[in-house]
């Protein structure tokens, strides 16, 4: 018998979420869970060492610690590949204005929106940012998110952007979740540059990006908000081309409000992901479908804004695209920390099944943050990031919403949440 540290056994359904040809699940192949009934998984030194039926696994392995998952679904930890989870302050006043009929872009144009959070974030210290953000990561973890991408973008000056990346780093080393930092200096044109967007882009490409690359070599991605009221296609191209030359992987906020060509740009530049994709034109969906750029959909954003248009998931899948899901957790459009709620929205408004949504929120999401070989699937050798969900089968994920189905969270082999 071989010894493991932990065995989870007797799962009603164990979802392996197998990679396809070693990669994500593309197009209409999305939704292959690789379910093992009465399944078990063994973990050793933070990794998955065996997966199979409870009977077969127990013949070969024993462990001093066991978790009984009878009546439960076992699946990989959620990967949330798009968040703005580090910020100071809040914008409940804007929520009330929007409920009363103001639009997100009207509030932004009148100096609120992203700039409101920028003002609060600029006046916070690294320690204050860490203290404000840690409870959000705690709640994400409690809801099953074990890997979280976090963007800067509420600093918009060299020092304040670096300060946010500092806070992300502090949280990464002190929180059980894995944090993936992304530089988003081009999130908005700050008020001191109003009417001088090009000069602000100069600052981003000439000073911020090189400073971020030098100080934080672990920051692997650069993002840009390419939309009406934010950055034009040409400005976005300048930022991303410079970032690419400096060795960053690329991401883009595209087609959230207006289609400016950002998705085509992402494909052209070989971006890791193109995110939002609410009003993406058909031609660009075709390009995306033929590329390795992951389509990251954020259904909490239209929901949070009470809009009625969502990512056209079927068209993306029919084109052969790699679909992933994320929370977009931010203080403006979508303060949501629960990936199971994202799944519930995606099933209803993007018309994907719970099985498809689960793959989009694990394996495919891992590919959107460059961790497709490490997390998002319960394959031998991967990080033992595992959820035990108090649900009798996977169809209950998305079917039920508003309560938390997570019973246990295991992060690199350690039980970090038990409820
Ligand atoms: O993804 N679109 C840009 N950024 C966020 C909103 C940020 C904010 O309003 O603070 C988003 O929706
Ligand atoms: Fe965003």
GROMACS .gro file of C-alpha atoms and ligand atoms in nm:
model
  432
    1UNK     CA    1   0.000   0.000   0.000
    2UNK     CA    2   0.121   0.350  -0.081
    3UNK     CA    3   0.077   0.628   0.173
    4UNK     CA    4  -0.091   0.962   0.094
    5UNK     CA    5  -0.155   1.263   0.324
    6UNK     CA    6  -0.529   1.285   0.255
    7UNK     CA    7  -0.792   1.072   0.085
    8UNK     CA    8  -1.136   1.206  -0.011
    9UNK     CA    9  -1.366   0.913  -0.076
   10UNK     CA   10  -1.720   0.800  -0.158
   11UNK     CA   11  -1.811   1.109  -0.363
   12UNK     CA   12  -2.149   1.071  -0.532
   13UNK     CA   13  -1.982   1.229  -0.834
   14UNK     CA   14  -1.613   1.303  -0.862
   15UNK     CA   15  -1.557   1.546  -1.151
   16UNK     CA   16  -1.205   1.511  -1.289
   17UNK     CA   17  -1.253   1.784  -1.553
   18UNK     CA   18  -1.002   1.625  -1.791
   19UNK     CA   19  -0.791   1.838  -2.023
   20UNK     CA   20  -0.846   1.774  -2.393
   21UNK     CA   21  -0.519   1.700  -2.576
   22UNK     CA   22  -0.346   1.841  -2.269
   23UNK     CA   23  -0.527   2.174  -2.306
   24UNK     CA   24  -0.861   2.343  -2.242
   25UNK     CA   25  -1.200   2.212  -2.358
   26UNK     CA   26  -1.272   2.399  -2.681
   27UNK     CA   27  -1.596   2.485  -2.854
   28UNK     CA   28  -1.879   2.234  -2.839
   29UNK     CA   29  -1.652   1.983  -2.661
   30UNK     CA   30  -1.698   2.199  -2.349
   31UNK     CA   31  -1.863   2.018  -2.058
   32UNK     CA   32  -1.667   1.691  -2.032
   33UNK     CA   33  -1.651   1.639  -1.655
   34UNK     CA   34  -1.498   1.290  -1.657
   35UNK     CA   35  -1.736   1.191  -1.376
   36UNK     CA   36  -1.643   0.896  -1.155
   37UNK     CA   37  -1.934   0.771  -0.946
   38UNK     CA   38  -1.842   0.668  -0.592
   39UNK     CA   39  -1.515   0.845  -0.664
   40UNK     CA   40  -1.205   0.911  -0.457
   41UNK     CA   41  -0.891   1.123  -0.480
   42UNK     CA   42  -0.563   1.093  -0.289
   43UNK     CA   43  -0.329   1.388  -0.218
   44UNK     CA   44   0.036   1.384  -0.116
   45UNK     CA   45   0.270   1.681  -0.064
   46UNK     CA   46   0.008   1.920  -0.202
   47UNK     CA   47  -0.048   1.731  -0.525
   48UNK     CA   48  -0.308   1.491  -0.657
   49UNK     CA   49  -0.145   1.145  -0.664
   50UNK     CA   50  -0.440   0.922  -0.754
   51UNK     CA   51  -0.799   0.951  -0.877
   52UNK     CA   52  -1.043   0.664  -0.927
   53UNK     CA   53  -1.330   0.470  -0.780
   54UNK     CA   54  -1.329   0.452  -0.401
   55UNK     CA   55  -1.284   0.077  -0.416
   56UNK     CA   56  -0.990   0.080  -0.655
   57UNK     CA   57  -0.817   0.371  -0.485
   58UNK     CA   58  -0.843   0.212  -0.141
   59UNK     CA   59  -0.680  -0.106  -0.265
   60UNK     CA   60  -0.364   0.085  -0.350
   61UNK     CA   61  -0.356   0.383  -0.107
   62UNK     CA   62  -0.405   0.466   0.259
   63UNK     CA   63  -0.386   0.803   0.441
   64UNK     CA   64  -0.391   0.916   0.805
   65UNK     CA   65  -0.663   1.170   0.719
   66UNK     CA   66  -0.980   1.088   0.528
   67UNK     CA   67  -1.280   1.297   0.427
   68UNK     CA   68  -1.608   1.122   0.356
   69UNK     CA   69  -1.778   1.288   0.056
   70UNK     CA   70  -2.090   1.065   0.054
   71UNK     CA   71  -2.381   1.237  -0.113
   72UNK     CA   72  -2.153   1.516  -0.240
   73UNK     CA   73  -1.994   1.639  -0.561
   74UNK     CA   74  -1.613   1.664  -0.560
   75UNK     CA   75  -1.452   1.892  -0.818
   76UNK     CA   76  -1.144   2.111  -0.873
   77UNK     CA   77  -1.127   2.444  -0.687
   78UNK     CA   78  -1.270   2.734  -0.884
   79UNK     CA   79  -1.027   2.954  -1.074
   80UNK     CA   80  -1.151   3.314  -1.098
   81UNK     CA   81  -0.954   3.459  -1.391
   82UNK     CA   82  -1.072   3.823  -1.382
   83UNK     CA   83  -1.110   4.032  -1.066
   84UNK     CA   84  -1.032   4.381  -0.940
   85UNK     CA   85  -1.038   4.252  -0.582
   86UNK     CA   86  -0.785   4.495  -0.430
   87UNK     CA   87  -0.937   4.838  -0.369
   88UNK     CA   88  -1.028   5.083  -0.090
   89UNK     CA   89  -1.366   5.242  -0.021
   90UNK     CA   90  -1.705   5.148  -0.166
   91UNK     CA   91  -1.966   5.289  -0.406
   92UNK     CA   92  -2.305   5.208  -0.256
   93UNK     CA   93  -2.414   5.564  -0.343
   94UNK     CA   94  -2.364   5.487  -0.713
   95UNK     CA   95  -2.561   5.168  -0.681
   96UNK     CA   96  -2.855   5.368  -0.551
   97UNK     CA   97  -2.812   5.623  -0.834
   98UNK     CA   98  -2.817   5.339  -1.088
   99UNK     CA   99  -3.124   5.184  -0.929
  100UNK     CA  100  -3.288   5.523  -0.980
  101UNK     CA  101  -3.195   5.527  -1.350
  102UNK     CA  102  -2.845   5.678  -1.389
  103UNK     CA  103  -2.619   5.475  -1.620
  104UNK     CA  104  -2.272   5.346  -1.534
  105UNK     CA  105  -2.120   5.562  -1.807
  106UNK     CA  106  -2.305   5.878  -1.697
  107UNK     CA  107  -2.169   5.829  -1.346
  108UNK     CA  108  -1.820   5.772  -1.488
  109UNK     CA  109  -1.841   6.084  -1.708
  110UNK     CA  110  -1.938   6.295  -1.406
  111UNK     CA  111  -1.622   6.199  -1.216
  112UNK     CA  112  -1.759   5.900  -1.024
  113UNK     CA  113  -1.718   5.537  -1.119
  114UNK     CA  114  -1.362   5.408  -1.142
  115UNK     CA  115  -1.222   5.754  -1.041
  116UNK     CA  116  -1.415   5.743  -0.715
  117UNK     CA  117  -1.239   5.418  -0.621
  118UNK     CA  118  -0.909   5.561  -0.748
  119UNK     CA  119  -0.937   5.851  -0.502
  120UNK     CA  120  -1.002   5.615  -0.209
  121UNK     CA  121  -0.727   5.375  -0.319
  122UNK     CA  122  -0.470   5.651  -0.365
  123UNK     CA  123  -0.520   5.764  -0.007
  124UNK     CA  124  -0.479   5.411   0.137
  125UNK     CA  125  -0.148   5.258   0.245
  126UNK     CA  126  -0.039   4.909   0.136
  127UNK     CA  127  -0.140   4.780   0.482
  128UNK     CA  128  -0.483   4.943   0.456
  129UNK     CA  129  -0.535   4.795   0.109
  130UNK     CA  130  -0.436   4.451   0.235
  131UNK     CA  131  -0.672   4.481   0.533
  132UNK     CA  132  -0.960   4.598   0.314
  133UNK     CA  133  -0.909   4.323   0.056
  134UNK     CA  134  -0.832   4.018   0.270
  135UNK     CA  135  -1.195   3.963   0.382
  136UNK     CA  136  -1.298   3.953   0.014
  137UNK     CA  137  -1.042   3.682  -0.056
  138UNK     CA  138  -1.161   3.497   0.255
  139UNK     CA  139  -1.518   3.501   0.127
  140UNK     CA  140  -1.405   3.393  -0.220
  141UNK     CA  141  -1.221   3.099  -0.064
  142UNK     CA  142  -1.526   3.007   0.144
  143UNK     CA  143  -1.722   3.002  -0.183
  144UNK     CA  144  -1.468   2.768  -0.341
  145UNK     CA  145  -1.227   2.996  -0.527
  146UNK     CA  146  -0.873   2.866  -0.479
  147UNK     CA  147  -0.697   3.068  -0.754
  148UNK     CA  148  -0.777   3.436  -0.819
  149UNK     CA  149  -0.643   3.675  -1.079
  150UNK     CA  150  -0.625   4.029  -0.934
  151UNK     CA  151  -0.571   4.345  -1.139
  152UNK     CA  152  -0.423   4.677  -1.038
  153UNK     CA  153  -0.597   4.975  -1.200
  154UNK     CA  154  -0.727   5.188  -0.912
  155UNK     CA  155  -0.397   5.375  -0.870
  156UNK     CA  156  -0.336   5.528  -1.217
  157UNK     CA  157  -0.001   5.680  -1.118
  158UNK     CA  158   0.336   5.504  -1.113
  159UNK     CA  159   0.352   5.489  -0.732
  160UNK     CA  160  -0.012   5.402  -0.675
  161UNK     CA  161  -0.016   5.123  -0.934
  162UNK     CA  162   0.300   4.974  -0.779
  163UNK     CA  163   0.138   5.009  -0.435
  164UNK     CA  164  -0.157   4.794  -0.546
  165UNK     CA  165   0.076   4.530  -0.692
  166UNK     CA  166   0.259   4.536  -0.356
  167UNK     CA  167  -0.071   4.469  -0.178
  168UNK     CA  168  -0.151   4.183  -0.420
  169UNK     CA  169   0.191   4.033  -0.347
  170UNK     CA  170   0.141   4.065   0.034
  171UNK     CA  171  -0.196   3.892   0.004
  172UNK     CA  172  -0.059   3.618  -0.219
  173UNK     CA  173   0.209   3.519   0.031
  174UNK     CA  174  -0.022   3.540   0.335
  175UNK     CA  175  -0.352   3.400   0.204
  176UNK     CA  176  -0.432   3.037   0.120
  177UNK     CA  177  -0.559   3.128  -0.228
  178UNK     CA  178  -0.312   3.161  -0.516
  179UNK     CA  179  -0.319   3.517  -0.653
  180UNK     CA  180  -0.225   3.592  -1.014
  181UNK     CA  181  -0.133   3.963  -1.047
  182UNK     CA  182  -0.216   4.165  -1.358
  183UNK     CA  183  -0.107   4.521  -1.432
  184UNK     CA  184  -0.401   4.739  -1.544
  185UNK     CA  185  -0.255   5.090  -1.548
  186UNK     CA  186  -0.480   5.167  -1.848
  187UNK     CA  187  -0.808   5.117  -1.660
  188UNK     CA  188  -0.924   5.481  -1.688
  189UNK     CA  189  -0.779   5.819  -1.780
  190UNK     CA  190  -0.725   5.980  -1.437
  191UNK     CA  191  -0.881   6.322  -1.372
  192UNK     CA  192  -0.547   6.505  -1.377
  193UNK     CA  193  -0.506   6.386  -1.739
  194UNK     CA  194  -0.861   6.475  -1.852
  195UNK     CA  195  -0.847   6.571  -2.220
  196UNK     CA  196  -0.490   6.440  -2.240
  197UNK     CA  197  -0.546   6.068  -2.279
  198UNK     CA  198  -0.246   6.031  -2.512
  199UNK     CA  199  -0.015   6.178  -2.247
  200UNK     CA  200  -0.153   5.932  -1.995
  201UNK     CA  201  -0.088   5.645  -2.238
  202UNK     CA  202   0.269   5.781  -2.272
  203UNK     CA  203   0.305   5.756  -1.894
  204UNK     CA  204   0.174   5.398  -1.896
  205UNK     CA  205   0.404   5.277  -2.174
  206UNK     CA  206   0.713   5.480  -2.087
  207UNK     CA  207   0.711   5.467  -1.708
  208UNK     CA  208   0.450   5.243  -1.548
  209UNK     CA  209   0.498   4.928  -1.753
  210UNK     CA  210   0.879   4.926  -1.728
  211UNK     CA  211   0.857   5.003  -1.353
  212UNK     CA  212   0.605   4.722  -1.297
  213UNK     CA  213   0.817   4.478  -1.500
  214UNK     CA  214   1.129   4.563  -1.304
  215UNK     CA  215   0.982   4.567  -0.956
  216UNK     CA  216   0.741   4.274  -0.994
  217UNK     CA  217   0.888   4.014  -1.231
  218UNK     CA  218   0.611   3.777  -1.116
  219UNK     CA  219   0.343   4.003  -1.269
  220UNK     CA  220   0.280   3.804  -1.580
  221UNK     CA  221  -0.008   3.993  -1.742
  222UNK     CA  222  -0.098   4.339  -1.868
  223UNK     CA  223  -0.461   4.433  -1.929
  224UNK     CA  224  -0.627   4.741  -2.083
  225UNK     CA  225  -0.987   4.869  -2.072
  226UNK     CA  226  -1.067   4.917  -2.442
  227UNK     CA  227  -1.411   5.079  -2.451
  228UNK     CA  228  -1.610   5.397  -2.491
  229UNK     CA  229  -1.510   5.635  -2.212
  230UNK     CA  230  -1.189   5.442  -2.144
  231UNK     CA  231  -0.917   5.374  -2.408
  232UNK     CA  232  -0.948   5.366  -2.787
  233UNK     CA  233  -0.836   5.074  -2.998
  234UNK     CA  234  -0.516   5.255  -3.100
  235UNK     CA  235  -0.434   5.350  -2.741
  236UNK     CA  236  -0.501   4.991  -2.632
  237UNK     CA  237  -0.270   4.867  -2.907
  238UNK     CA  238   0.009   5.096  -2.785
  239UNK     CA  239  -0.021   4.965  -2.431
  240UNK     CA  240  -0.040   4.599  -2.528
  241UNK     CA  241   0.239   4.614  -2.785
  242UNK     CA  242   0.472   4.773  -2.531
  243UNK     CA  243   0.367   4.516  -2.269
  244UNK     CA  244   0.433   4.233  -2.512
  245UNK     CA  245   0.780   4.371  -2.587
  246UNK     CA  246   0.848   4.374  -2.211
  247UNK     CA  247   0.746   4.008  -2.183
  248UNK     CA  248   0.398   4.043  -2.030
  249UNK     CA  249   0.117   3.807  -2.130
  250UNK     CA  250  -0.177   4.011  -2.261
  251UNK     CA  251  -0.538   4.056  -2.156
  252UNK     CA  252  -0.802   4.305  -2.266
  253UNK     CA  253  -1.140   4.433  -2.147
  254UNK     CA  254  -1.325   4.430  -2.480
  255UNK     CA  255  -1.682   4.485  -2.598
  256UNK     CA  256  -1.830   4.547  -2.251
  257UNK     CA  257  -2.028   4.850  -2.375
  258UNK     CA  258  -1.921   4.931  -2.733
  259UNK     CA  259  -1.746   4.714  -2.992
  260UNK     CA  260  -1.419   4.897  -3.065
  261UNK     CA  261  -1.228   4.607  -3.220
  262UNK     CA  262  -1.057   4.494  -2.898
  263UNK     CA  263  -1.130   4.126  -2.952
  264UNK     CA  264  -0.966   4.130  -3.296
  265UNK     CA  265  -0.667   4.311  -3.144
  266UNK     CA  266  -0.639   4.045  -2.872
  267UNK     CA  267  -0.631   3.768  -3.133
  268UNK     CA  268  -0.384   3.958  -3.353
  269UNK     CA  269  -0.144   4.008  -3.060
  270UNK     CA  270  -0.184   3.651  -2.931
  271UNK     CA  271  -0.340   3.762  -2.600
  272UNK     CA  272  -0.395   3.506  -2.327
  273UNK     CA  273  -0.758   3.622  -2.291
  274UNK     CA  274  -1.020   3.868  -2.413
  275UNK     CA  275  -1.270   3.952  -2.140
  276UNK     CA  276  -1.634   4.073  -2.115
  277UNK     CA  277  -1.731   4.011  -2.484
  278UNK     CA  278  -2.091   4.127  -2.454
  279UNK     CA  279  -2.134   4.306  -2.789
  280UNK     CA  280  -1.857   4.135  -2.990
  281UNK     CA  281  -1.925   4.139  -3.367
  282UNK     CA  282  -1.964   3.804  -3.546
  283UNK     CA  283  -1.641   3.843  -3.747
  284UNK     CA  284  -1.441   3.886  -3.427
  285UNK     CA  285  -1.612   3.586  -3.265
  286UNK     CA  286  -1.497   3.383  -3.567
  287UNK     CA  287  -1.139   3.504  -3.520
  288UNK     CA  288  -1.155   3.426  -3.149
  289UNK     CA  289  -1.284   3.077  -3.220
  290UNK     CA  290  -0.983   3.000  -3.438
  291UNK     CA  291  -0.734   3.133  -3.183
  292UNK     CA  292  -0.590   3.021  -2.848
  293UNK     CA  293  -0.711   3.343  -2.682
  294UNK     CA  294  -0.951   3.245  -2.401
  295UNK     CA  295  -1.295   3.414  -2.407
  296UNK     CA  296  -1.354   3.518  -2.045
  297UNK     CA  297  -1.719   3.597  -1.978
  298UNK     CA  298  -1.828   3.797  -1.673
  299UNK     CA  299  -2.203   3.753  -1.635
  300UNK     CA  300  -2.215   3.931  -1.296
  301UNK     CA  301  -2.135   4.255  -1.479
  302UNK     CA  302  -2.450   4.284  -1.694
  303UNK     CA  303  -2.644   4.139  -1.399
  304UNK     CA  304  -2.490   4.396  -1.163
  305UNK     CA  305  -2.578   4.676  -1.405
  306UNK     CA  306  -2.926   4.531  -1.469
  307UNK     CA  307  -2.844   4.508  -1.840
  308UNK     CA  308  -3.008   4.246  -2.054
  309UNK     CA  309  -2.728   4.153  -2.291
  310UNK     CA  310  -2.483   3.877  -2.196
  311UNK     CA  311  -2.184   3.713  -2.368
  312UNK     CA  312  -2.306   3.516  -2.674
  313UNK     CA  313  -2.165   3.188  -2.541
  314UNK     CA  314  -2.329   2.965  -2.802
  315UNK     CA  315  -2.177   3.163  -3.089
  316UNK     CA  316  -1.834   3.148  -2.922
  317UNK     CA  317  -1.864   2.771  -2.873
  318UNK     CA  318  -1.991   2.713  -3.227
  319UNK     CA  319  -1.690   2.908  -3.356
  320UNK     CA  320  -1.464   2.669  -3.159
  321UNK     CA  321  -1.367   2.918  -2.886
  322UNK     CA  322  -1.231   2.849  -2.537
  323UNK     CA  323  -1.494   2.979  -2.295
  324UNK     CA  324  -1.411   3.067  -1.933
  325UNK     CA  325  -1.611   3.233  -1.655
  326UNK     CA  326  -1.500   3.494  -1.398
  327UNK     CA  327  -1.653   3.713  -1.129
  328UNK     CA  328  -1.511   4.055  -1.230
  329UNK     CA  329  -1.531   4.127  -0.855
  330UNK     CA  330  -1.506   4.510  -0.831
  331UNK     CA  331  -1.675   4.788  -0.631
  332UNK     CA  332  -1.858   4.938  -0.931
  333UNK     CA  333  -2.030   4.695  -1.163
  334UNK     CA  334  -2.012   4.364  -0.979
  335UNK     CA  335  -1.923   4.320  -0.612
  336UNK     CA  336  -1.963   3.946  -0.621
  337UNK     CA  337  -1.734   3.694  -0.456
  338UNK     CA  338  -1.909   3.369  -0.547
  339UNK     CA  339  -1.825   3.161  -0.852
  340UNK     CA  340  -2.128   2.939  -0.787
  341UNK     CA  341  -2.344   3.249  -0.841
  342UNK     CA  342  -2.152   3.314  -1.166
  343UNK     CA  343  -2.238   2.958  -1.273
  344UNK     CA  344  -2.606   3.019  -1.193
  345UNK     CA  345  -2.606   3.336  -1.408
  346UNK     CA  346  -2.416   3.171  -1.694
  347UNK     CA  347  -2.660   2.881  -1.711
  348UNK     CA  348  -2.962   3.110  -1.731
  349UNK     CA  349  -2.841   3.402  -1.942
  350UNK     CA  350  -2.568   3.240  -2.152
  351UNK     CA  351  -2.761   2.916  -2.194
  352UNK     CA  352  -2.481   2.683  -2.097
  353UNK     CA  353  -2.531   2.371  -1.885
  354UNK     CA  354  -2.399   2.330  -1.530
  355UNK     CA  355  -2.138   2.086  -1.666
  356UNK     CA  356  -2.020   2.339  -1.926
  357UNK     CA  357  -2.014   2.618  -1.667
  358UNK     CA  358  -1.810   2.405  -1.425
  359UNK     CA  359  -1.540   2.342  -1.687
  360UNK     CA  360  -1.545   2.712  -1.783
  361UNK     CA  361  -1.491   2.804  -1.415
  362UNK     CA  362  -1.207   2.556  -1.355
  363UNK     CA  363  -0.995   2.409  -1.639
  364UNK     CA  364  -1.065   2.677  -1.900
  365UNK     CA  365  -1.033   2.954  -1.641
  366UNK     CA  366  -0.692   2.812  -1.543
  367UNK     CA  367  -0.586   2.847  -1.908
  368UNK     CA  368  -0.696   3.212  -1.902
  369UNK     CA  369  -0.434   3.284  -1.633
  370UNK     CA  370  -0.154   3.069  -1.769
  371UNK     CA  371  -0.199   2.795  -1.507
  372UNK     CA  372  -0.366   2.541  -1.735
  373UNK     CA  373  -0.106   2.278  -1.653
  374UNK     CA  374  -0.123   2.322  -1.275
  375UNK     CA  375  -0.482   2.377  -1.156
  376UNK     CA  376  -0.841   2.342  -1.278
  377UNK     CA  377  -0.844   1.963  -1.314
  378UNK     CA  378  -0.811   1.666  -1.078
  379UNK     CA  379  -0.537   1.492  -1.272
  380UNK     CA  380  -0.241   1.318  -1.119
  381UNK     CA  381   0.044   1.565  -1.060
  382UNK     CA  382  -0.170   1.877  -1.040
  383UNK     CA  383  -0.214   2.095  -0.731
  384UNK     CA  384  -0.456   1.934  -0.488
  385UNK     CA  385  -0.708   2.223  -0.501
  386UNK     CA  386  -1.035   2.042  -0.437
  387UNK     CA  387  -1.395   2.126  -0.338
  388UNK     CA  388  -1.649   1.907  -0.165
  389UNK     CA  389  -1.992   2.047  -0.255
  390UNK     CA  390  -2.301   1.959  -0.059
  391UNK     CA  391  -2.491   1.879  -0.380
  392UNK     CA  392  -2.614   1.535  -0.492
  393UNK     CA  393  -2.511   1.585  -0.854
  394UNK     CA  394  -2.358   1.847  -1.079
  395UNK     CA  395  -2.690   1.963  -1.222
  396UNK     CA  396  -2.764   2.118  -0.882
  397UNK     CA  397  -2.477   2.360  -0.941
  398UNK     CA  398  -2.645   2.659  -1.102
  399UNK     CA  399  -2.989   2.513  -1.041
  400UNK     CA  400  -2.963   2.629  -0.680
  401UNK     CA  401  -2.839   2.979  -0.604
  402UNK     CA  402  -2.818   3.225  -0.315
  403UNK     CA  403  -2.677   2.977  -0.067
  404UNK     CA  404  -2.323   2.841  -0.051
  405UNK     CA  405  -2.294   2.469  -0.142
  406UNK     CA  406  -1.926   2.450  -0.043
  407UNK     CA  407  -1.867   2.209   0.245
  408UNK     CA  408  -1.487   2.176   0.235
  409UNK     CA  409  -1.213   2.356   0.047
  410UNK     CA  410  -0.876   2.183   0.008
  411UNK     CA  411  -0.589   2.406  -0.110
  412UNK     CA  412  -0.265   2.231  -0.212
  413UNK     CA  413  -0.365   1.935  -0.001
  414UNK     CA  414  -0.463   2.129   0.314
  415UNK     CA  415  -0.821   2.155   0.436
  416UNK     CA  416  -0.862   2.536   0.456
  417UNK     CA  417  -1.243   2.563   0.484
  418UNK     CA  418  -1.484   2.328   0.663
  419UNK     CA  419  -1.847   2.428   0.704
  420LIG     O1  420  -1.466   4.510  -1.544
  420LIG     N1  421  -1.469   4.758  -1.707
  420LIG     C1  422  -1.381   4.801  -1.633
  420LIG     N2  423  -1.360   4.765  -1.509
  420LIG     C2  424  -1.457   4.706  -1.424
  420LIG     C3  425  -1.537   4.807  -1.352
  420LIG     C4  426  -1.453   4.877  -1.258
  420LIG     C5  427  -1.525   4.976  -1.171
  420LIG     O2  428  -1.635   5.025  -1.203
  420LIG     O3  429  -1.467   5.007  -1.066
  420LIG     C6  430  -1.536   4.602  -1.500
  420LIG     O4  431  -1.656   4.607  -1.512
  421LIG    FE1  432  -1.297   4.399  -1.524
   0.00000   0.00000   0.00000
